[in-house]
Amino acid sequence: MGSNIVHQYFKKELEDVKIIVKVNPIQLKGTEITVSPDGKIESRDLEFDEGIFDDLKEDGFEVASALEFNLYEAGLV
C-alpha cells in the first residue's frame, strides 16, 4: 500500500532556519527536515492528526516540491 501514496510537501523559511515537511495524507505520518544557515540538517519522523493541513497553513507553510525535500534528505544540498 505504501508505494501508491502520493506524499505532500510543505516548507517554511524563517530567519535562522528552513523547515520542510513531508506528509503521508493517508497514514498521517511524515518527516520534518530542519536546515540551519550553516547547512546542518536535522530530520525527525512525525505523526499527525486530521487537522495537519489546516495547521500547516495557519503556521505559514507553503507548498514545496518533492525534489527539494529529497535533495535535503539525501544530503545533496
PDB file of C-alpha atoms in Angstrom:
ATOM      1  CA  MET A   1       0.000   0.000   0.000  1.00  0.00           C
ATOM      2  CA  GLY A   2       2.840   2.432   0.805  1.00  0.00           C
ATOM      3  CA  SER A   3       4.086   2.596  -2.762  1.00  0.00           C
ATOM      4  CA  ASN A   4       0.809   4.044  -4.071  1.00  0.00           C
ATOM      5  CA  ILE A   5       0.706   7.003  -1.683  1.00  0.00           C
ATOM      6  CA  VAL A   6       1.394  10.461  -3.065  1.00  0.00           C
ATOM      7  CA  HIS A   7       3.079  12.448  -0.322  1.00  0.00           C
ATOM      8  CA  GLN A   8       2.541  16.178   0.065  1.00  0.00           C
ATOM      9  CA  TYR A   9       5.359  18.615   0.829  1.00  0.00           C
ATOM     10  CA  PHE A  10       5.397  21.960   2.620  1.00  0.00           C
ATOM     11  CA  LYS A  11       8.074  24.440   3.645  1.00  0.00           C
ATOM     12  CA  LYS A  12       8.570  27.489   5.777  1.00  0.00           C
ATOM     13  CA  GLU A  13      11.617  29.743   5.799  1.00  0.00           C
ATOM     14  CA  LEU A  14      12.496  31.741   8.884  1.00  0.00           C
ATOM     15  CA  GLU A  15      15.487  33.993   9.546  1.00  0.00           C
ATOM     16  CA  ASP A  16      17.576  31.245  11.079  1.00  0.00           C
ATOM     17  CA  VAL A  17      16.086  28.001   9.731  1.00  0.00           C
ATOM     18  CA  LYS A  18      14.261  26.345   6.847  1.00  0.00           C
ATOM     19  CA  ILE A  19      11.672  23.684   7.686  1.00  0.00           C
ATOM     20  CA  ILE A  20      10.468  21.206   5.062  1.00  0.00           C
ATOM     21  CA  VAL A  21       7.732  18.693   5.871  1.00  0.00           C
ATOM     22  CA  LYS A  22       6.676  15.530   4.015  1.00  0.00           C
ATOM     23  CA  VAL A  23       3.139  14.380   4.836  1.00  0.00           C
ATOM     24  CA  ASN A  24       1.625  10.983   4.100  1.00  0.00           C
ATOM     25  CA  PRO A  25      -2.042  12.060   3.782  1.00  0.00           C
ATOM     26  CA  ILE A  26      -3.390   8.514   4.206  1.00  0.00           C
ATOM     27  CA  GLN A  27      -1.472   7.315   7.265  1.00  0.00           C
ATOM     28  CA  LEU A  28      -0.997  10.840   8.699  1.00  0.00           C
ATOM     29  CA  LYS A  29       2.711  10.269   9.211  1.00  0.00           C
ATOM     30  CA  GLY A  30       5.639  12.207   7.880  1.00  0.00           C
ATOM     31  CA  THR A  31       9.102  13.612   8.180  1.00  0.00           C
ATOM     32  CA  GLU A  32      10.296  17.075   9.098  1.00  0.00           C
ATOM     33  CA  ILE A  33      13.687  18.333   7.949  1.00  0.00           C
ATOM     34  CA  THR A  34      15.210  21.383   9.597  1.00  0.00           C
ATOM     35  CA  VAL A  35      18.050  23.130   7.775  1.00  0.00           C
ATOM     36  CA  SER A  36      20.186  25.666   9.637  1.00  0.00           C
ATOM     37  CA  PRO A  37      22.047  28.527   7.890  1.00  0.00           C
ATOM     38  CA  ASP A  38      25.339  26.644   8.233  1.00  0.00           C
ATOM     39  CA  GLY A  39      23.846  23.707   6.306  1.00  0.00           C
ATOM     40  CA  LYS A  40      23.301  21.377   9.256  1.00  0.00           C
ATOM     41  CA  ILE A  41      20.318  19.118   8.568  1.00  0.00           C
ATOM     42  CA  GLU A  42      18.185  17.501  11.237  1.00  0.00           C
ATOM     43  CA  SER A  43      15.375  15.078  10.473  1.00  0.00           C
ATOM     44  CA  ARG A  44      12.617  13.635  12.601  1.00  0.00           C
ATOM     45  CA  ASP A  45       9.640  11.382  11.984  1.00  0.00           C
ATOM     46  CA  LEU A  46       6.226  12.706  12.983  1.00  0.00           C
ATOM     47  CA  GLU A  47       2.652  11.536  13.432  1.00  0.00           C
ATOM     48  CA  PHE A  48      -0.125  13.980  12.575  1.00  0.00           C
ATOM     49  CA  ASP A  49      -3.823  14.362  13.290  1.00  0.00           C
ATOM     50  CA  GLU A  50      -6.581  15.057  10.776  1.00  0.00           C
ATOM     51  CA  GLY A  51      -6.055  18.810  11.057  1.00  0.00           C
ATOM     52  CA  ILE A  52      -2.456  18.792   9.815  1.00  0.00           C
ATOM     53  CA  PHE A  53      -3.161  20.669   6.583  1.00  0.00           C
ATOM     54  CA  ASP A  54      -5.050  23.422   8.400  1.00  0.00           C
ATOM     55  CA  ASP A  55      -2.252  23.605  10.984  1.00  0.00           C
ATOM     56  CA  LEU A  56       0.433  23.938   8.310  1.00  0.00           C
ATOM     57  CA  LYS A  57      -1.499  26.683   6.550  1.00  0.00           C
ATOM     58  CA  GLU A  58      -2.114  28.540   9.804  1.00  0.00           C
ATOM     59  CA  ASP A  59       1.597  28.308  10.669  1.00  0.00           C
ATOM     60  CA  GLY A  60       2.569  29.898   7.356  1.00  0.00           C
ATOM     61  CA  PHE A  61       3.814  26.841   5.487  1.00  0.00           C
ATOM     62  CA  GLU A  62       3.535  26.873   1.711  1.00  0.00           C
ATOM     63  CA  VAL A  63       3.528  24.054  -0.815  1.00  0.00           C
ATOM     64  CA  ALA A  64       7.005  22.696  -1.607  1.00  0.00           C
ATOM     65  CA  SER A  65       8.369  20.230  -4.125  1.00  0.00           C
ATOM     66  CA  ALA A  66       9.269  16.608  -3.558  1.00  0.00           C
ATOM     67  CA  LEU A  67      12.583  17.284  -5.277  1.00  0.00           C
ATOM     68  CA  GLU A  68      13.615  19.918  -2.747  1.00  0.00           C
ATOM     69  CA  PHE A  69      12.703  17.670   0.183  1.00  0.00           C
ATOM     70  CA  ASN A  70      14.517  14.663  -1.256  1.00  0.00           C
ATOM     71  CA  LEU A  71      17.675  16.626  -2.078  1.00  0.00           C
ATOM     72  CA  TYR A  72      17.930  17.755   1.534  1.00  0.00           C
ATOM     73  CA  GLU A  73      17.038  14.308   2.852  1.00  0.00           C
ATOM     74  CA  ALA A  74      19.785  12.728   0.753  1.00  0.00           C
ATOM     75  CA  GLY A  75      22.279  15.390   1.853  1.00  0.00           C
ATOM     76  CA  LEU A  76      22.838  16.647  -1.688  1.00  0.00           C
ATOM     77  CA  VAL A  77      22.129  20.316  -0.952  1.00  0.00           C
TER      78      VAL A  77
END
